[in-house]
Amino acid sequence: MSHYTVAFAGNPNTGKSTLFNLLTGMRQHTGNWAGKTVITAEGEFSHNGHKYQAVDLPGTYSLYSNSADEEAARDYIIFEQPDVTLVVLDATSLERNLNLALQVLEITGRAVVCINLIDEARRLGIEINLKAISKRLGVPVVAISARNKIGISALLDQVERVATGAFTAKPLHITYNDEIEKGIAQLLPMVEQTIGSKYPARWIALRLLDGDDSLLTSLKGNIGRKTMSGTKEVISHGVTAYD
Amino acid sequence: MTGTSIPLSEAVNGSMLRISGIEVQGVLRRRLLDLGFVVGNVVEVLRRSPLGDPTAFRISNTTIALRREESSLIYGECIGGGDS
């Protein structure tokens, strides 16, 4: 039986933990206030004979190191490299929620975008063109209602496609203005040389341009760790060696 | 009524402004951008605290309160609402 890891990312109050609990059957208490889910909850679920280790990341608006929550979510996606990152969005507030989706897609194409609260959006008269969003983002997009258990199996089918590699994403590539792109081009060879091909070099170059000190600190810590133990496969089956 | 940018801290309750600039710097700038305070987005001034600070703003379908320190550094053009 194959075993995959799925990280759940999303803004606060998007029903991310509701979905997580629904899939894993865990009933841990999760609140909405800041800092409540800093410790990532883990659980398991299976679908079509595949087993998944689910990791509930802290709810964040961004991965740009404004807080401990965001650093935790960011570091997990970059350093633990889950097989699938499930980005849970609030259908009633897509504009802001897509901010996080874009940030995740800059790091990894192994993602599924899950638009939650779709029944709530319909009630408000919001129509969502899933096909168009999926086409623009370059990854599967599924609409669900975790609370009313709508669309869950369709979602898991897409998670499976990304996890098994049946689906190869062509995630949206954001081109920045000339000044930034020039900076990236200059930094990229150095970043690649320093950290190797394991991490998203373009994204790291971008963060360096932005002066993201906390990412640098995380990188230093994790690069040392990786060279010490080159056996990530073994770790991923146990309790995550994170924290 | 349009064309002139005022700081959000000066806008009257109930008014709608289209954000034209944000001069907050550093980590807080990033956070405000993430929350939807981006140029071109519309923000509504909901109400002020009894002592006048902070002020509640509605942006991207969510209510967010900002202190004068921040709201005085975000500029917008009034596009309606309010008593003015």
PDB file of N, CA and C in Angstrom, chain A residues 84-159:
ATOM      1  N   VAL A  84       1.474  16.026  -1.271  1.00  0.00           N
ATOM      2  CA  VAL A  84       0.437  16.919  -1.766  1.00  0.00           C
ATOM      3  C   VAL A  84       0.226  18.035  -0.751  1.00  0.00           C
ATOM      4  N   THR A  85       0.151  19.266  -1.227  1.00  0.00           N
ATOM      5  CA  THR A  85      -0.284  20.354  -0.358  1.00  0.00           C
ATOM      6  C   THR A  85      -1.698  20.712  -0.770  1.00  0.00           C
ATOM      7  N   LEU A  86      -2.618  20.531   0.165  1.00  0.00           N
ATOM      8  CA  LEU A  86      -4.016  20.820  -0.097  1.00  0.00           C
ATOM      9  C   LEU A  86      -4.296  22.233   0.402  1.00  0.00           C
ATOM     10  N   VAL A  87      -4.583  23.130  -0.526  1.00  0.00           N
ATOM     11  CA  VAL A  87      -4.838  24.514  -0.132  1.00  0.00           C
ATOM     12  C   VAL A  87      -6.342  24.703  -0.023  1.00  0.00           C
ATOM     13  N   VAL A  88      -6.807  24.955   1.188  1.00  0.00           N
ATOM     14  CA  VAL A  88      -8.241  25.107   1.419  1.00  0.00           C
ATOM     15  C   VAL A  88      -8.604  26.589   1.361  1.00  0.00           C
ATOM     16  N   LEU A  89      -9.529  26.927   0.458  1.00  0.00           N
ATOM     17  CA  LEU A  89      -9.927  28.323   0.285  1.00  0.00           C
ATOM     18  C   LEU A  89     -11.379  28.504   0.711  1.00  0.00           C
ATOM     19  N   ASP A  90     -11.708  29.712   1.113  1.00  0.00           N
ATOM     20  CA  ASP A  90     -13.074  30.069   1.461  1.00  0.00           C
ATOM     21  C   ASP A  90     -13.758  30.613   0.207  1.00  0.00           C
ATOM     22  N   ALA A  91     -14.793  29.899  -0.244  1.00  0.00           N
ATOM     23  CA  ALA A  91     -15.469  30.271  -1.487  1.00  0.00           C
ATOM     24  C   ALA A  91     -16.083  31.664  -1.413  1.00  0.00           C
ATOM     25  N   THR A  92     -16.391  32.131  -0.203  1.00  0.00           N
ATOM     26  CA  THR A  92     -17.053  33.426  -0.073  1.00  0.00           C
ATOM     27  C   THR A  92     -16.047  34.577  -0.030  1.00  0.00           C
ATOM     28  N   SER A  93     -14.767  34.244  -0.012  1.00  0.00           N
ATOM     29  CA  SER A  93     -13.762  35.299   0.038  1.00  0.00           C
ATOM     30  C   SER A  93     -12.540  34.881  -0.769  1.00  0.00           C
ATOM     31  N   LEU A  94     -12.825  34.538  -2.028  1.00  0.00           N
ATOM     32  CA  LEU A  94     -11.776  33.941  -2.864  1.00  0.00           C
ATOM     33  C   LEU A  94     -10.592  34.867  -3.103  1.00  0.00           C
ATOM     34  N   GLU A  95     -10.881  36.139  -3.279  1.00  0.00           N
ATOM     35  CA  GLU A  95      -9.815  37.055  -3.675  1.00  0.00           C
ATOM     36  C   GLU A  95      -8.650  37.017  -2.692  1.00  0.00           C
ATOM     37  N   ARG A  96      -8.975  37.171  -1.408  1.00  0.00           N
ATOM     38  CA  ARG A  96      -7.911  37.148  -0.425  1.00  0.00           C
ATOM     39  C   ARG A  96      -7.318  35.752  -0.275  1.00  0.00           C
ATOM     40  N   ASN A  97      -8.190  34.745  -0.329  1.00  0.00           N
ATOM     41  CA  ASN A  97      -7.726  33.368  -0.145  1.00  0.00           C
ATOM     42  C   ASN A  97      -6.763  32.919  -1.237  1.00  0.00           C
ATOM     43  N   LEU A  98      -6.975  33.425  -2.444  1.00  0.00           N
ATOM     44  CA  LEU A  98      -6.103  33.022  -3.558  1.00  0.00           C
ATOM     45  C   LEU A  98      -4.670  33.508  -3.368  1.00  0.00           C
ATOM     46  N   ASN A  99      -4.507  34.528  -2.555  1.00  0.00           N
ATOM     47  CA  ASN A  99      -3.172  35.018  -2.215  1.00  0.00           C
ATOM     48  C   ASN A  99      -2.304  33.873  -1.693  1.00  0.00           C
ATOM     49  N   LEU A 100      -2.863  33.121  -0.763  1.00  0.00           N
ATOM     50  CA  LEU A 100      -2.108  32.016  -0.182  1.00  0.00           C
ATOM     51  C   LEU A 100      -1.897  30.903  -1.218  1.00  0.00           C
ATOM     52  N   ALA A 101      -2.930  30.647  -2.021  1.00  0.00           N
ATOM     53  CA  ALA A 101      -2.819  29.608  -3.050  1.00  0.00           C
ATOM     54  C   ALA A 101      -1.661  29.919  -3.991  1.00  0.00           C
ATOM     55  N   LEU A 102      -1.551  31.180  -4.401  1.00  0.00           N
ATOM     56  CA  LEU A 102      -0.465  31.570  -5.299  1.00  0.00           C
ATOM     57  C   LEU A 102       0.892  31.391  -4.637  1.00  0.00           C
ATOM     58  N   GLN A 103       0.961  31.723  -3.366  1.00  0.00           N
ATOM     59  CA  GLN A 103       2.235  31.574  -2.661  1.00  0.00           C
ATOM     60  C   GLN A 103       2.639  30.112  -2.571  1.00  0.00           C
ATOM     61  N   VAL A 104       1.669  29.247  -2.323  1.00  0.00           N
ATOM     62  CA  VAL A 104       1.974  27.811  -2.258  1.00  0.00           C
ATOM     63  C   VAL A 104       2.430  27.318  -3.632  1.00  0.00           C
ATOM     64  N   LEU A 105       1.731  27.769  -4.683  1.00  0.00           N
ATOM     65  CA  LEU A 105       2.068  27.306  -6.029  1.00  0.00           C
ATOM     66  C   LEU A 105       3.436  27.796  -6.490  1.00  0.00           C
ATOM     67  N   GLU A 106       3.911  28.880  -5.888  1.00  0.00           N
ATOM     68  CA  GLU A 106       5.269  29.326  -6.224  1.00  0.00           C
ATOM     69  C   GLU A 106       6.303  28.383  -5.624  1.00  0.00           C
ATOM     70  N   ILE A 107       5.896  27.681  -4.559  1.00  0.00           N
ATOM     71  CA  ILE A 107       6.823  26.759  -3.915  1.00  0.00           C
ATOM     72  C   ILE A 107       6.713  25.365  -4.511  1.00  0.00           C
ATOM     73  N   THR A 108       5.489  24.904  -4.704  1.00  0.00           N
ATOM     74  CA  THR A 108       5.291  23.543  -5.180  1.00  0.00           C
ATOM     75  C   THR A 108       4.103  23.412  -6.123  1.00  0.00           C
ATOM     76  N   GLY A 109       4.274  22.607  -7.147  1.00  0.00           N
ATOM     77  CA  GLY A 109       3.179  22.309  -8.052  1.00  0.00           C
ATOM     78  C   GLY A 109       2.384  21.099  -7.578  1.00  0.00           C
ATOM     79  N   ARG A 110       2.928  20.426  -6.568  1.00  0.00           N
ATOM     80  CA  ARG A 110       2.222  19.252  -6.041  1.00  0.00           C
ATOM     81  C   ARG A 110       1.136  19.720  -5.079  1.00  0.00           C
ATOM     82  N   ALA A 111       0.129  20.337  -5.655  1.00  0.00           N
ATOM     83  CA  ALA A 111      -0.909  20.944  -4.838  1.00  0.00           C
ATOM     84  C   ALA A 111      -2.291  20.697  -5.426  1.00  0.00           C
ATOM     85  N   VAL A 112      -3.277  20.673  -4.556  1.00  0.00           N
ATOM     86  CA  VAL A 112      -4.668  20.635  -4.974  1.00  0.00           C
ATOM     87  C   VAL A 112      -5.350  21.814  -4.290  1.00  0.00           C
ATOM     88  N   VAL A 113      -6.107  22.577  -5.066  1.00  0.00           N
ATOM     89  CA  VAL A 113      -6.829  23.702  -4.489  1.00  0.00           C
ATOM     90  C   VAL A 113      -8.255  23.256  -4.202  1.00  0.00           C
ATOM     91  N   CYS A 114      -8.657  23.455  -2.965  1.00  0.00           N
ATOM     92  CA  CYS A 114      -9.947  22.973  -2.512  1.00  0.00           C
ATOM     93  C   CYS A 114     -10.776  24.170  -2.073  1.00  0.00           C
ATOM     94  N   ILE A 115     -11.856  24.433  -2.800  1.00  0.00           N
ATOM     95  CA  ILE A 115     -12.682  25.596  -2.472  1.00  0.00           C
ATOM     96  C   ILE A 115     -13.807  25.139  -1.554  1.00  0.00           C
ATOM     97  N   ASN A 116     -13.679  25.473  -0.300  1.00  0.00           N
ATOM     98  CA  ASN A 116     -14.629  25.031   0.718  1.00  0.00           C
ATOM     99  C   ASN A 116     -15.767  26.045   0.864  1.00  0.00           C
ATOM    100  N   LEU A 117     -16.796  25.641   1.580  1.00  0.00           N
ATOM    101  CA  LEU A 117     -17.961  26.494   1.852  1.00  0.00           C
ATOM    102  C   LEU A 117     -18.696  26.836   0.560  1.00  0.00           C
ATOM    103  N   ILE A 118     -18.689  25.877  -0.379  1.00  0.00           N
ATOM    104  CA  ILE A 118     -19.292  26.149  -1.683  1.00  0.00           C
ATOM    105  C   ILE A 118     -20.811  26.327  -1.562  1.00  0.00           C
ATOM    106  N   ASP A 119     -21.425  25.618  -0.605  1.00  0.00           N
ATOM    107  CA  ASP A 119     -22.879  25.774  -0.410  1.00  0.00           C
ATOM    108  C   ASP A 119     -23.212  27.155   0.143  1.00  0.00           C
ATOM    109  N   GLU A 120     -22.334  27.630   1.031  1.00  0.00           N
ATOM    110  CA  GLU A 120     -22.498  28.972   1.588  1.00  0.00           C
ATOM    111  C   GLU A 120     -22.379  30.023   0.477  1.00  0.00           C
ATOM    112  N   ALA A 121     -21.411  29.821  -0.416  1.00  0.00           N
ATOM    113  CA  ALA A 121     -21.219  30.759  -1.525  1.00  0.00           C
ATOM    114  C   ALA A 121     -22.445  30.769  -2.439  1.00  0.00           C
ATOM    115  N   ARG A 122     -22.982  29.574  -2.717  1.00  0.00           N
ATOM    116  CA  ARG A 122     -24.154  29.489  -3.599  1.00  0.00           C
ATOM    117  C   ARG A 122     -25.334  30.220  -2.969  1.00  0.00           C
ATOM    118  N   ARG A 123     -25.454  30.072  -1.650  1.00  0.00           N
ATOM    119  CA  ARG A 123     -26.534  30.729  -0.930  1.00  0.00           C
ATOM    120  C   ARG A 123     -26.420  32.253  -1.067  1.00  0.00           C
ATOM    121  N   LEU A 124     -25.190  32.725  -1.151  1.00  0.00           N
ATOM    122  CA  LEU A 124     -24.950  34.159  -1.289  1.00  0.00           C
ATOM    123  C   LEU A 124     -24.980  34.601  -2.754  1.00  0.00           C
ATOM    124  N   GLY A 125     -25.245  33.635  -3.650  1.00  0.00           N
ATOM    125  CA  GLY A 125     -25.315  33.975  -5.068  1.00  0.00           C
ATOM    126  C   GLY A 125     -23.967  34.107  -5.747  1.00  0.00           C
ATOM    127  N   ILE A 126     -22.937  33.537  -5.115  1.00  0.00           N
ATOM    128  CA  ILE A 126     -21.606  33.597  -5.713  1.00  0.00           C
ATOM    129  C   ILE A 126     -21.416  32.391  -6.625  1.00  0.00           C
ATOM    130  N   GLU A 127     -21.087  32.643  -7.878  1.00  0.00           N
ATOM    131  CA  GLU A 127     -20.818  31.537  -8.790  1.00  0.00           C
ATOM    132  C   GLU A 127     -19.322  31.438  -9.029  1.00  0.00           C
ATOM    133  N   ILE A 128     -18.822  30.225  -8.987  1.00  0.00           N
ATOM    134  CA  ILE A 128     -17.383  30.046  -9.141  1.00  0.00           C
ATOM    135  C   ILE A 128     -17.091  29.178 -10.355  1.00  0.00           C
ATOM    136  N   ASN A 129     -16.281  29.694 -11.236  1.00  0.00           N
ATOM    137  CA  ASN A 129     -15.911  28.976 -12.447  1.00  0.00           C
ATOM    138  C   ASN A 129     -14.664  28.126 -12.172  1.00  0.00           C
ATOM    139  N   LEU A 130     -14.929  26.892 -11.734  1.00  0.00           N
ATOM    140  CA  LEU A 130     -13.835  26.015 -11.320  1.00  0.00           C
ATOM    141  C   LEU A 130     -12.861  25.744 -12.454  1.00  0.00           C
ATOM    142  N   LYS A 131     -13.430  25.526 -13.637  1.00  0.00           N
ATOM    143  CA  LYS A 131     -12.586  25.197 -14.786  1.00  0.00           C
ATOM    144  C   LYS A 131     -11.605  26.317 -15.079  1.00  0.00           C
ATOM    145  N   ALA A 132     -12.121  27.546 -15.051  1.00  0.00           N
ATOM    146  CA  ALA A 132     -11.276  28.700 -15.363  1.00  0.00           C
ATOM    147  C   ALA A 132     -10.172  28.852 -14.315  1.00  0.00           C
ATOM    148  N   ILE A 133     -10.547  28.691 -13.039  1.00  0.00           N
ATOM    149  CA  ILE A 133      -9.546  28.826 -11.976  1.00  0.00           C
ATOM    150  C   ILE A 133      -8.487  27.742 -12.106  1.00  0.00           C
ATOM    151  N   SER A 134      -8.951  26.518 -12.352  1.00  0.00           N
ATOM    152  CA  SER A 134      -8.028  25.395 -12.483  1.00  0.00           C
ATOM    153  C   SER A 134      -7.053  25.624 -13.629  1.00  0.00           C
ATOM    154  N   LYS A 135      -7.601  26.160 -14.732  1.00  0.00           N
ATOM    155  CA  LYS A 135      -6.760  26.409 -15.901  1.00  0.00           C
ATOM    156  C   LYS A 135      -5.704  27.463 -15.600  1.00  0.00           C
ATOM    157  N   ARG A 136      -6.117  28.515 -14.924  1.00  0.00           N
ATOM    158  CA  ARG A 136      -5.168  29.583 -14.596  1.00  0.00           C
ATOM    159  C   ARG A 136      -4.106  29.110 -13.609  1.00  0.00           C
ATOM    160  N   LEU A 137      -4.537  28.351 -12.599  1.00  0.00           N
ATOM    161  CA  LEU A 137      -3.594  27.945 -11.556  1.00  0.00           C
ATOM    162  C   LEU A 137      -2.719  26.775 -11.997  1.00  0.00           C
ATOM    163  N   GLY A 138      -3.232  25.940 -12.904  1.00  0.00           N
ATOM    164  CA  GLY A 138      -2.460  24.807 -13.397  1.00  0.00           C
ATOM    165  C   GLY A 138      -2.459  23.600 -12.485  1.00  0.00           C
ATOM    166  N   VAL A 139      -3.329  23.602 -11.480  1.00  0.00           N
ATOM    167  CA  VAL A 139      -3.469  22.446 -10.590  1.00  0.00           C
ATOM    168  C   VAL A 139      -4.966  22.123 -10.453  1.00  0.00           C
ATOM    169  N   PRO A 140      -5.288  20.900  -9.989  1.00  0.00           N
ATOM    170  CA  PRO A 140      -6.709  20.566  -9.821  1.00  0.00           C
ATOM    171  C   PRO A 140      -7.403  21.497  -8.824  1.00  0.00           C
ATOM    172  N   VAL A 141      -8.626  21.877  -9.145  1.00  0.00           N
ATOM    173  CA  VAL A 141      -9.428  22.716  -8.248  1.00  0.00           C
ATOM    174  C   VAL A 141     -10.761  22.009  -8.024  1.00  0.00           C
ATOM    175  N   VAL A 142     -11.119  21.794  -6.775  1.00  0.00           N
ATOM    176  CA  VAL A 142     -12.360  21.093  -6.442  1.00  0.00           C
ATOM    177  C   VAL A 142     -13.168  21.942  -5.475  1.00  0.00           C
ATOM    178  N   ALA A 143     -14.503  21.982  -5.687  1.00  0.00           N
ATOM    179  CA  ALA A 143     -15.371  22.706  -4.760  1.00  0.00           C
ATOM    180  C   ALA A 143     -15.994  21.716  -3.792  1.00  0.00           C
ATOM    181  N   ILE A 144     -15.965  22.046  -2.521  1.00  0.00           N
ATOM    182  CA  ILE A 144     -16.534  21.133  -1.517  1.00  0.00           C
ATOM    183  C   ILE A 144     -17.288  21.907  -0.432  1.00  0.00           C
ATOM    184  N   SER A 145     -18.021  21.151   0.358  1.00  0.00           N
ATOM    185  CA  SER A 145     -18.503  21.674   1.632  1.00  0.00           C
ATOM    186  C   SER A 145     -18.131  20.643   2.676  1.00  0.00           C
ATOM    187  N   ALA A 146     -17.131  20.961   3.479  1.00  0.00           N
ATOM    188  CA  ALA A 146     -16.672  20.006   4.486  1.00  0.00           C
ATOM    189  C   ALA A 146     -17.768  19.771   5.522  1.00  0.00           C
ATOM    190  N   ARG A 147     -18.486  20.836   5.831  1.00  0.00           N
ATOM    191  CA  ARG A 147     -19.517  20.749   6.863  1.00  0.00           C
ATOM    192  C   ARG A 147     -20.641  19.818   6.428  1.00  0.00           C
ATOM    193  N   ASN A 148     -21.036  19.911   5.150  1.00  0.00           N
ATOM    194  CA  ASN A 148     -22.144  19.082   4.671  1.00  0.00           C
ATOM    195  C   ASN A 148     -21.680  17.914   3.803  1.00  0.00           C
ATOM    196  N   LYS A 149     -20.391  17.655   3.852  1.00  0.00           N
ATOM    197  CA  LYS A 149     -19.812  16.491   3.185  1.00  0.00           C
ATOM    198  C   LYS A 149     -20.138  16.436   1.693  1.00  0.00           C
ATOM    199  N   ILE A 150     -20.004  17.569   1.032  1.00  0.00           N
ATOM    200  CA  ILE A 150     -20.228  17.633  -0.415  1.00  0.00           C
ATOM    201  C   ILE A 150     -18.868  17.668  -1.125  1.00  0.00           C
ATOM    202  N   GLY A 151     -18.736  16.834  -2.147  1.00  0.00           N
ATOM    203  CA  GLY A 151     -17.542  16.892  -2.998  1.00  0.00           C
ATOM    204  C   GLY A 151     -16.294  16.256  -2.422  1.00  0.00           C
ATOM    205  N   ILE A 152     -16.434  15.554  -1.304  1.00  0.00           N
ATOM    206  CA  ILE A 152     -15.247  15.027  -0.631  1.00  0.00           C
ATOM    207  C   ILE A 152     -14.544  13.940  -1.460  1.00  0.00           C
ATOM    208  N   SER A 153     -15.353  13.049  -2.057  1.00  0.00           N
ATOM    209  CA  SER A 153     -14.686  11.957  -2.777  1.00  0.00           C
ATOM    210  C   SER A 153     -14.037  12.463  -4.068  1.00  0.00           C
ATOM    211  N   ALA A 154     -14.650  13.477  -4.685  1.00  0.00           N
ATOM    212  CA  ALA A 154     -14.023  14.090  -5.867  1.00  0.00           C
ATOM    213  C   ALA A 154     -12.701  14.745  -5.486  1.00  0.00           C
ATOM    214  N   LEU A 155     -12.688  15.348  -4.314  1.00  0.00           N
ATOM    215  CA  LEU A 155     -11.462  15.985  -3.818  1.00  0.00           C
ATOM    216  C   LEU A 155     -10.367  14.945  -3.621  1.00  0.00           C
ATOM    217  N   LEU A 156     -10.741  13.820  -2.981  1.00  0.00           N
ATOM    218  CA  LEU A 156      -9.749  12.787  -2.704  1.00  0.00           C
ATOM    219  C   LEU A 156      -9.223  12.156  -3.986  1.00  0.00           C
ATOM    220  N   ASP A 157     -10.081  12.096  -5.014  1.00  0.00           N
ATOM    221  CA  ASP A 157      -9.613  11.591  -6.309  1.00  0.00           C
ATOM    222  C   ASP A 157      -8.497  12.481  -6.861  1.00  0.00           C
ATOM    223  N   GLN A 158      -8.668  13.793  -6.717  1.00  0.00           N
ATOM    224  CA  GLN A 158      -7.654  14.724  -7.221  1.00  0.00           C
ATOM    225  C   GLN A 158      -6.376  14.661  -6.387  1.00  0.00           C
ATOM    226  N   VAL A 159      -6.558  14.511  -5.069  1.00  0.00           N
ATOM    227  CA  VAL A 159      -5.398  14.371  -4.186  1.00  0.00           C
ATOM    228  C   VAL A 159      -4.598  13.143  -4.626  1.00  0.00           C
TER     229      VAL A 159
END
